[in-house]
Amino acid sequence: MNETKHDPVRLLRNSTSIAGAILTTIAALLFFGFFFLDVVGFHTNPYFGIVGFVVFPAMFVAGLLLIPLGVFLERRRRLAGHAPSMETWPRLDFNSPTVRRLAFAILVLTPLNVLIVSAAGYKAIEVSDSVSFCGTTCHQVMEPEYTAYQHGPHARVKCVECHIGPGADWFVQAKISGARQVLAVLRGSYSRPIQSPVHNLRPASGTCQQCHWPAKFHGDKIETFYDYADDETNTESVTTLRLRIGGRDGAGRSKGIHWHVDEANAIEYVSLDEKRQEIAWVRQSTPGGGVVEYRTEGVTDAAIANGQRRRMDCIDCHNRPSHIFARSVERGVNSVMSSGAAAKDLPFLKREAVNALKVNYASRDEASVKIEKALTEFYQKQYPDTWKNRQADIKRSVAGMQDLYRRNIFPDMKVTWGYHIDNRGHNEFPGCFRCHDDNHKSKDGKVIRQDC
């Protein structure tokens, strides 16, 4: 009698083990189906494999675990003196019309249900990875970032390619983080504005460097900047910079700006603030095993230990690579005028536009109306001949300034001029001078200098 109770085959006769066997079988079939589709190159979404190579294998393992769990529970049930869950295996008598109809329904509907669930899962991933989902689902929250993204240099790059990148681990982390963000939106506890930098962002080696290779020698790059004075003629001044982008040359030597992120040079730093602007400690490790540490005068070991430690990568300088806002209202007006979106020869346009754009308006709609009113009335009263003869240029300039405001100011999210720090350069924000300030010194007297 005891042998019958402990017979493994008989112990398998329970609903839990049978359910596990069914789940394992279905998961195996689905896995091989997705594996075939992956081999023939059917999918286009980089996260298609999450379903086929994470979800289905997880289902397969879960089914396998259910089988011994059912045996264990059945064995414990019988040792407690209870009757077996099943005396015999279920019998399928295909001579019965009812059984035949049921078997046919299962045979037809199961693949159909699997297809529906698989398609729904795939589309759910595809939709959640789309730019429109990221930018418009939580409209008010993401409106500033989405607007800046649409006008940025990466407007044709999907959000997930930078914020997640390839691979299952970062996909899962991103979805968990997204769930927390959805909860924050529902509770109204999200930050206004959205804080930057993003501290749980994937390292640039897994995102930026899939397209941008810092080790490649890029040589120098010429940049031209236009500035307009507040005088009547909007006097134009032009600054041309030769940026030593650098990288590795033919001899394998690294130089220029991209020297900082070359794999051969490990640059670590400690910042004392959340914005990574107060850098108190820097360490450079060279390929030969040499290490040099720099610190600012007066900083304590305790402050360094409690600070935010990070290895430098692309994002430490290009911290707004896609979501770019004007660094200041003056810079913004300069860009509108130099692009031709405004008539730069209109009298005092720079001064009047800056004054109109600096006002703290209650809403973007109010700003649009009052910016137009301010510029229109100025030319009507102060330059009637200009107003009479150049209304088309004035209207174009007004539209350019209104668009500038709409792309940079979001009162509901408290995004104002210059809120988001841009570490490229060193004018409006410290940028390069966070380290290159002649104040970071090593024990032997070496200094991180300002001489670019």
PDB file of C-alpha atoms in Angstrom, residues 19-240:
ATOM      1  CA  ALA A  19      -1.034  22.083 -15.473  1.00  0.00           C
ATOM      2  CA  GLY A  20       2.761  22.334 -15.270  1.00  0.00           C
ATOM      3  CA  ALA A  21       3.198  19.789 -18.031  1.00  0.00           C
ATOM      4  CA  ILE A  22       0.724  21.633 -20.258  1.00  0.00           C
ATOM      5  CA  LEU A  23       2.398  25.008 -19.569  1.00  0.00           C
ATOM      6  CA  THR A  24       5.849  23.598 -20.301  1.00  0.00           C
ATOM      7  CA  THR A  25       4.691  22.027 -23.554  1.00  0.00           C
ATOM      8  CA  ILE A  26       2.992  25.200 -24.788  1.00  0.00           C
ATOM      9  CA  ALA A  27       5.996  27.359 -23.789  1.00  0.00           C
ATOM     10  CA  ALA A  28       8.369  25.003 -25.609  1.00  0.00           C
ATOM     11  CA  LEU A  29       6.308  25.147 -28.797  1.00  0.00           C
ATOM     12  CA  LEU A  30       6.096  28.953 -28.610  1.00  0.00           C
ATOM     13  CA  PHE A  31       9.832  29.261 -27.940  1.00  0.00           C
ATOM     14  CA  PHE A  32      10.732  27.186 -30.990  1.00  0.00           C
ATOM     15  CA  GLY A  33       8.254  29.195 -33.070  1.00  0.00           C
ATOM     16  CA  PHE A  34       9.835  32.500 -32.008  1.00  0.00           C
ATOM     17  CA  PHE A  35      13.305  31.033 -32.453  1.00  0.00           C
ATOM     18  CA  PHE A  36      12.438  30.185 -36.055  1.00  0.00           C
ATOM     19  CA  LEU A  37      11.103  33.701 -36.673  1.00  0.00           C
ATOM     20  CA  ASP A  38      14.293  35.173 -35.186  1.00  0.00           C
ATOM     21  CA  VAL A  39      16.518  32.973 -37.360  1.00  0.00           C
ATOM     22  CA  VAL A  40      14.731  34.001 -40.575  1.00  0.00           C
ATOM     23  CA  GLY A  41      14.949  37.673 -39.529  1.00  0.00           C
ATOM     24  CA  PHE A  42      11.211  38.267 -39.244  1.00  0.00           C
ATOM     25  CA  HIS A  43      11.284  40.768 -36.376  1.00  0.00           C
ATOM     26  CA  THR A  44      12.285  44.419 -36.618  1.00  0.00           C
ATOM     27  CA  ASN A  45      11.785  45.538 -33.012  1.00  0.00           C
ATOM     28  CA  PRO A  46      14.944  45.029 -30.914  1.00  0.00           C
ATOM     29  CA  TYR A  47      12.779  43.914 -27.992  1.00  0.00           C
ATOM     30  CA  PHE A  48      10.910  41.266 -29.946  1.00  0.00           C
ATOM     31  CA  GLY A  49      13.314  38.776 -28.369  1.00  0.00           C
ATOM     32  CA  ILE A  50      12.139  39.721 -24.873  1.00  0.00           C
ATOM     33  CA  VAL A  51       8.931  37.772 -25.496  1.00  0.00           C
ATOM     34  CA  GLY A  52      10.529  34.814 -27.237  1.00  0.00           C
ATOM     35  CA  PHE A  53      13.704  34.495 -25.195  1.00  0.00           C
ATOM     36  CA  VAL A  54      12.681  35.763 -21.758  1.00  0.00           C
ATOM     37  CA  VAL A  55       8.927  35.362 -21.264  1.00  0.00           C
ATOM     38  CA  PHE A  56       8.510  31.952 -22.926  1.00  0.00           C
ATOM     39  CA  PRO A  57      11.586  30.377 -21.293  1.00  0.00           C
ATOM     40  CA  ALA A  58      10.298  31.722 -17.970  1.00  0.00           C
ATOM     41  CA  MET A  59       6.956  30.032 -18.666  1.00  0.00           C
ATOM     42  CA  PHE A  60       8.826  26.821 -19.558  1.00  0.00           C
ATOM     43  CA  VAL A  61      10.771  26.847 -16.275  1.00  0.00           C
ATOM     44  CA  ALA A  62       7.636  27.718 -14.293  1.00  0.00           C
ATOM     45  CA  GLY A  63       5.877  24.714 -15.830  1.00  0.00           C
ATOM     46  CA  LEU A  64       8.794  22.437 -14.951  1.00  0.00           C
ATOM     47  CA  LEU A  65       8.690  23.655 -11.351  1.00  0.00           C
ATOM     48  CA  LEU A  66       4.973  23.006 -11.094  1.00  0.00           C
ATOM     49  CA  ILE A  67       5.438  19.318 -11.922  1.00  0.00           C
ATOM     50  CA  PRO A  68       7.537  18.371  -8.826  1.00  0.00           C
ATOM     51  CA  LEU A  69       5.514  20.817  -6.727  1.00  0.00           C
ATOM     52  CA  GLY A  70       2.364  18.903  -7.615  1.00  0.00           C
ATOM     53  CA  VAL A  71       4.094  15.597  -6.775  1.00  0.00           C
ATOM     54  CA  PHE A  72       5.190  16.993  -3.395  1.00  0.00           C
ATOM     55  CA  LEU A  73       1.714  18.270  -2.550  1.00  0.00           C
ATOM     56  CA  GLU A  74       0.108  15.028  -3.690  1.00  0.00           C
ATOM     57  CA  ARG A  75       2.531  12.968  -1.620  1.00  0.00           C
ATOM     58  CA  ARG A  76       1.858  15.070   1.459  1.00  0.00           C
ATOM     59  CA  ARG A  77      -1.861  14.769   0.818  1.00  0.00           C
ATOM     60  CA  ARG A  78      -1.683  10.981   0.713  1.00  0.00           C
ATOM     61  CA  LEU A  79       0.554  10.742   3.788  1.00  0.00           C
ATOM     62  CA  ALA A  80      -2.081  12.724   5.642  1.00  0.00           C
ATOM     63  CA  GLY A  81      -4.561   9.948   4.823  1.00  0.00           C
ATOM     64  CA  HIS A  82      -6.567  11.743   2.148  1.00  0.00           C
ATOM     65  CA  ALA A  83      -7.792  10.066  -0.975  1.00  0.00           C
ATOM     66  CA  PRO A  84      -5.758  10.517  -4.167  1.00  0.00           C
ATOM     67  CA  SER A  85      -6.582  13.537  -6.285  1.00  0.00           C
ATOM     68  CA  MET A  86      -7.013  11.229  -9.269  1.00  0.00           C
ATOM     69  CA  GLU A  87      -7.388   7.471  -9.151  1.00  0.00           C
ATOM     70  CA  THR A  88      -6.715   7.165 -12.853  1.00  0.00           C
ATOM     71  CA  TRP A  89      -5.539   9.398 -15.668  1.00  0.00           C
ATOM     72  CA  PRO A  90      -8.306  11.236 -17.502  1.00  0.00           C
ATOM     73  CA  ARG A  91      -9.616   9.145 -20.373  1.00  0.00           C
ATOM     74  CA  LEU A  92     -10.277  10.537 -23.792  1.00  0.00           C
ATOM     75  CA  ASP A  93     -12.794   8.374 -25.622  1.00  0.00           C
ATOM     76  CA  PHE A  94     -12.909   9.645 -29.195  1.00  0.00           C
ATOM     77  CA  ASN A  95     -15.885   7.422 -29.824  1.00  0.00           C
ATOM     78  CA  SER A  96     -17.851  10.008 -27.859  1.00  0.00           C
ATOM     79  CA  PRO A  97     -19.120  12.934 -30.011  1.00  0.00           C
ATOM     80  CA  THR A  98     -18.705  15.272 -27.019  1.00  0.00           C
ATOM     81  CA  VAL A  99     -15.043  14.350 -26.564  1.00  0.00           C
ATOM     82  CA  ARG A 100     -14.385  14.734 -30.277  1.00  0.00           C
ATOM     83  CA  ARG A 101     -15.972  18.192 -30.383  1.00  0.00           C
ATOM     84  CA  LEU A 102     -14.050  19.249 -27.264  1.00  0.00           C
ATOM     85  CA  ALA A 103     -10.736  17.955 -28.668  1.00  0.00           C
ATOM     86  CA  PHE A 104     -11.359  19.698 -31.982  1.00  0.00           C
ATOM     87  CA  ALA A 105     -12.186  22.959 -30.225  1.00  0.00           C
ATOM     88  CA  ILE A 106      -8.982  22.753 -28.158  1.00  0.00           C
ATOM     89  CA  LEU A 107      -6.932  21.858 -31.231  1.00  0.00           C
ATOM     90  CA  VAL A 108      -8.265  24.878 -33.147  1.00  0.00           C
ATOM     91  CA  LEU A 109      -8.661  27.465 -30.411  1.00  0.00           C
ATOM     92  CA  THR A 110      -5.367  26.902 -28.557  1.00  0.00           C
ATOM     93  CA  PRO A 111      -3.112  27.993 -31.454  1.00  0.00           C
ATOM     94  CA  LEU A 112      -5.492  30.872 -32.134  1.00  0.00           C
ATOM     95  CA  ASN A 113      -5.391  32.001 -28.496  1.00  0.00           C
ATOM     96  CA  VAL A 114      -1.617  31.684 -28.430  1.00  0.00           C
ATOM     97  CA  LEU A 115      -1.396  33.750 -31.616  1.00  0.00           C
ATOM     98  CA  ILE A 116      -3.667  36.452 -30.165  1.00  0.00           C
ATOM     99  CA  VAL A 117      -1.750  36.618 -26.869  1.00  0.00           C
ATOM    100  CA  SER A 118       1.610  36.645 -28.659  1.00  0.00           C
ATOM    101  CA  ALA A 119       0.521  39.363 -31.065  1.00  0.00           C
ATOM    102  CA  ALA A 120      -0.904  41.409 -28.204  1.00  0.00           C
ATOM    103  CA  GLY A 121       2.326  41.029 -26.221  1.00  0.00           C
ATOM    104  CA  TYR A 122       4.438  41.997 -29.204  1.00  0.00           C
ATOM    105  CA  LYS A 123       2.293  45.041 -29.987  1.00  0.00           C
ATOM    106  CA  ALA A 124       2.309  46.067 -26.319  1.00  0.00           C
ATOM    107  CA  ILE A 125       6.111  46.125 -26.379  1.00  0.00           C
ATOM    108  CA  GLU A 126       6.158  47.892 -29.735  1.00  0.00           C
ATOM    109  CA  VAL A 127       3.708  50.568 -28.573  1.00  0.00           C
ATOM    110  CA  SER A 128       5.455  51.123 -25.236  1.00  0.00           C
ATOM    111  CA  ASP A 129       8.738  51.570 -27.128  1.00  0.00           C
ATOM    112  CA  SER A 130       7.324  54.103 -29.578  1.00  0.00           C
ATOM    113  CA  VAL A 131       8.259  57.777 -29.516  1.00  0.00           C
ATOM    114  CA  SER A 132       4.622  58.861 -29.302  1.00  0.00           C
ATOM    115  CA  PHE A 133       4.074  56.659 -26.239  1.00  0.00           C
ATOM    116  CA  CYS A 134       7.128  58.091 -24.473  1.00  0.00           C
ATOM    117  CA  GLY A 135       6.310  61.677 -25.385  1.00  0.00           C
ATOM    118  CA  THR A 136       2.527  62.004 -25.292  1.00  0.00           C
ATOM    119  CA  THR A 137       1.074  59.416 -22.895  1.00  0.00           C
ATOM    120  CA  CYS A 138       1.822  61.660 -19.905  1.00  0.00           C
ATOM    121  CA  HIS A 139       1.368  64.830 -21.933  1.00  0.00           C
ATOM    122  CA  GLN A 140       1.970  67.552 -19.349  1.00  0.00           C
ATOM    123  CA  VAL A 141       4.859  65.753 -17.675  1.00  0.00           C
ATOM    124  CA  MET A 142       6.812  64.949 -20.828  1.00  0.00           C
ATOM    125  CA  GLU A 143       5.807  67.913 -22.979  1.00  0.00           C
ATOM    126  CA  PRO A 144       9.029  69.913 -22.394  1.00  0.00           C
ATOM    127  CA  GLU A 145      11.315  66.961 -23.110  1.00  0.00           C
ATOM    128  CA  TYR A 146       9.223  65.758 -26.052  1.00  0.00           C
ATOM    129  CA  THR A 147       9.147  69.231 -27.607  1.00  0.00           C
ATOM    130  CA  ALA A 148      12.912  69.643 -27.237  1.00  0.00           C
ATOM    131  CA  TYR A 149      13.468  66.144 -28.647  1.00  0.00           C
ATOM    132  CA  GLN A 150      11.404  66.924 -31.767  1.00  0.00           C
ATOM    133  CA  HIS A 151      13.630  69.928 -32.509  1.00  0.00           C
ATOM    134  CA  GLY A 152      16.887  68.227 -31.522  1.00  0.00           C
ATOM    135  CA  PRO A 153      19.600  66.471 -33.529  1.00  0.00           C
ATOM    136  CA  HIS A 154      18.319  62.998 -32.560  1.00  0.00           C
ATOM    137  CA  ALA A 155      14.712  63.544 -33.603  1.00  0.00           C
ATOM    138  CA  ARG A 156      14.859  60.474 -35.862  1.00  0.00           C
ATOM    139  CA  VAL A 157      16.271  58.239 -33.128  1.00  0.00           C
ATOM    140  CA  LYS A 158      13.712  56.387 -31.023  1.00  0.00           C
ATOM    141  CA  CYS A 159      13.683  57.231 -27.318  1.00  0.00           C
ATOM    142  CA  VAL A 160      14.348  53.621 -26.280  1.00  0.00           C
ATOM    143  CA  GLU A 161      17.547  53.438 -28.299  1.00  0.00           C
ATOM    144  CA  CYS A 162      19.149  55.989 -25.968  1.00  0.00           C
ATOM    145  CA  HIS A 163      17.203  55.498 -22.745  1.00  0.00           C
ATOM    146  CA  ILE A 164      17.301  51.677 -22.810  1.00  0.00           C
ATOM    147  CA  GLY A 165      19.489  50.292 -25.579  1.00  0.00           C
ATOM    148  CA  PRO A 166      19.636  46.614 -26.563  1.00  0.00           C
ATOM    149  CA  GLY A 167      19.393  43.698 -24.144  1.00  0.00           C
ATOM    150  CA  ALA A 168      16.873  42.178 -21.782  1.00  0.00           C
ATOM    151  CA  ASP A 169      18.378  43.384 -18.489  1.00  0.00           C
ATOM    152  CA  TRP A 170      18.104  47.103 -19.251  1.00  0.00           C
ATOM    153  CA  PHE A 171      14.687  46.546 -20.836  1.00  0.00           C
ATOM    154  CA  VAL A 172      13.374  45.039 -17.597  1.00  0.00           C
ATOM    155  CA  GLN A 173      14.976  47.801 -15.492  1.00  0.00           C
ATOM    156  CA  ALA A 174      13.424  50.461 -17.732  1.00  0.00           C
ATOM    157  CA  LYS A 175       9.952  48.936 -17.465  1.00  0.00           C
ATOM    158  CA  ILE A 176      10.217  48.707 -13.674  1.00  0.00           C
ATOM    159  CA  SER A 177      11.340  52.337 -13.561  1.00  0.00           C
ATOM    160  CA  GLY A 178       8.477  53.229 -15.920  1.00  0.00           C
ATOM    161  CA  ALA A 179       5.978  51.603 -13.567  1.00  0.00           C
ATOM    162  CA  ARG A 180       7.230  53.816 -10.722  1.00  0.00           C
ATOM    163  CA  GLN A 181       6.939  56.867 -12.956  1.00  0.00           C
ATOM    164  CA  VAL A 182       3.349  55.978 -13.884  1.00  0.00           C
ATOM    165  CA  LEU A 183       2.538  55.728 -10.182  1.00  0.00           C
ATOM    166  CA  ALA A 184       4.131  59.137  -9.591  1.00  0.00           C
ATOM    167  CA  VAL A 185       1.995  60.632 -12.368  1.00  0.00           C
ATOM    168  CA  LEU A 186      -1.185  59.105 -10.930  1.00  0.00           C
ATOM    169  CA  ARG A 187      -0.328  60.462  -7.487  1.00  0.00           C
ATOM    170  CA  GLY A 188       0.835  63.822  -8.839  1.00  0.00           C
ATOM    171  CA  SER A 189       4.147  63.396  -6.996  1.00  0.00           C
ATOM    172  CA  TYR A 190       6.442  63.801  -9.994  1.00  0.00           C
ATOM    173  CA  SER A 191       9.126  66.480 -10.054  1.00  0.00           C
ATOM    174  CA  ARG A 192       8.410  69.815 -11.719  1.00  0.00           C
ATOM    175  CA  PRO A 193      10.577  70.215 -13.760  1.00  0.00           C
ATOM    176  CA  ILE A 194      11.819  66.704 -14.463  1.00  0.00           C
ATOM    177  CA  GLN A 195      15.188  66.511 -12.781  1.00  0.00           C
ATOM    178  CA  SER A 196      18.431  65.944 -14.623  1.00  0.00           C
ATOM    179  CA  PRO A 197      20.814  64.257 -14.845  1.00  0.00           C
ATOM    180  CA  VAL A 198      19.041  60.901 -14.898  1.00  0.00           C
ATOM    181  CA  HIS A 199      20.981  58.879 -12.349  1.00  0.00           C
ATOM    182  CA  ASN A 200      19.893  55.411 -13.485  1.00  0.00           C
ATOM    183  CA  LEU A 201      20.627  56.019 -17.160  1.00  0.00           C
ATOM    184  CA  ARG A 202      22.470  53.277 -18.991  1.00  0.00           C
ATOM    185  CA  PRO A 203      26.209  53.966 -19.545  1.00  0.00           C
ATOM    186  CA  ALA A 204      27.012  55.698 -22.825  1.00  0.00           C
ATOM    187  CA  SER A 205      28.992  52.662 -23.989  1.00  0.00           C
ATOM    188  CA  GLY A 206      25.689  50.827 -24.415  1.00  0.00           C
ATOM    189  CA  THR A 207      23.809  53.662 -26.108  1.00  0.00           C
ATOM    190  CA  CYS A 208      25.682  56.691 -27.499  1.00  0.00           C
ATOM    191  CA  GLN A 209      28.713  54.713 -28.587  1.00  0.00           C
ATOM    192  CA  GLN A 210      26.626  52.355 -30.709  1.00  0.00           C
ATOM    193  CA  CYS A 211      26.639  55.214 -33.260  1.00  0.00           C
ATOM    194  CA  HIS A 212      29.296  57.619 -31.960  1.00  0.00           C
ATOM    195  CA  TRP A 213      32.730  56.048 -31.534  1.00  0.00           C
ATOM    196  CA  PRO A 214      34.923  58.350 -29.411  1.00  0.00           C
ATOM    197  CA  ALA A 215      38.120  56.405 -30.119  1.00  0.00           C
ATOM    198  CA  LYS A 216      37.885  57.197 -33.811  1.00  0.00           C
ATOM    199  CA  PHE A 217      40.068  60.120 -34.896  1.00  0.00           C
ATOM    200  CA  HIS A 218      37.812  63.042 -35.831  1.00  0.00           C
ATOM    201  CA  GLY A 219      40.371  65.815 -36.045  1.00  0.00           C
ATOM    202  CA  ASP A 220      39.164  69.377 -35.508  1.00  0.00           C
ATOM    203  CA  LYS A 221      35.728  70.885 -35.969  1.00  0.00           C
ATOM    204  CA  ILE A 222      34.910  74.506 -36.798  1.00  0.00           C
ATOM    205  CA  GLU A 223      31.931  76.053 -34.989  1.00  0.00           C
ATOM    206  CA  THR A 224      30.553  79.522 -35.676  1.00  0.00           C
ATOM    207  CA  PHE A 225      28.487  81.469 -33.149  1.00  0.00           C
ATOM    208  CA  TYR A 226      26.499  84.631 -33.849  1.00  0.00           C
ATOM    209  CA  ASP A 227      25.688  87.288 -31.298  1.00  0.00           C
ATOM    210  CA  TYR A 228      23.641  90.471 -31.709  1.00  0.00           C
ATOM    211  CA  ALA A 229      23.945  93.629 -29.665  1.00  0.00           C
ATOM    212  CA  ASP A 230      21.086  95.542 -28.048  1.00  0.00           C
ATOM    213  CA  ASP A 231      21.642  98.603 -30.241  1.00  0.00           C
ATOM    214  CA  GLU A 232      19.417  99.874 -33.022  1.00  0.00           C
ATOM    215  CA  THR A 233      21.159  97.947 -35.785  1.00  0.00           C
ATOM    216  CA  ASN A 234      21.481  94.705 -33.784  1.00  0.00           C
ATOM    217  CA  THR A 235      25.217  94.803 -34.444  1.00  0.00           C
ATOM    218  CA  GLU A 236      26.357  91.320 -35.332  1.00  0.00           C
ATOM    219  CA  SER A 237      29.516  89.740 -33.938  1.00  0.00           C
ATOM    220  CA  VAL A 238      30.790  86.385 -35.117  1.00  0.00           C
ATOM    221  CA  THR A 239      32.920  84.002 -33.057  1.00  0.00           C
ATOM    222  CA  THR A 240      34.604  81.093 -34.787  1.00  0.00           C
TER     223      THR A 240
END
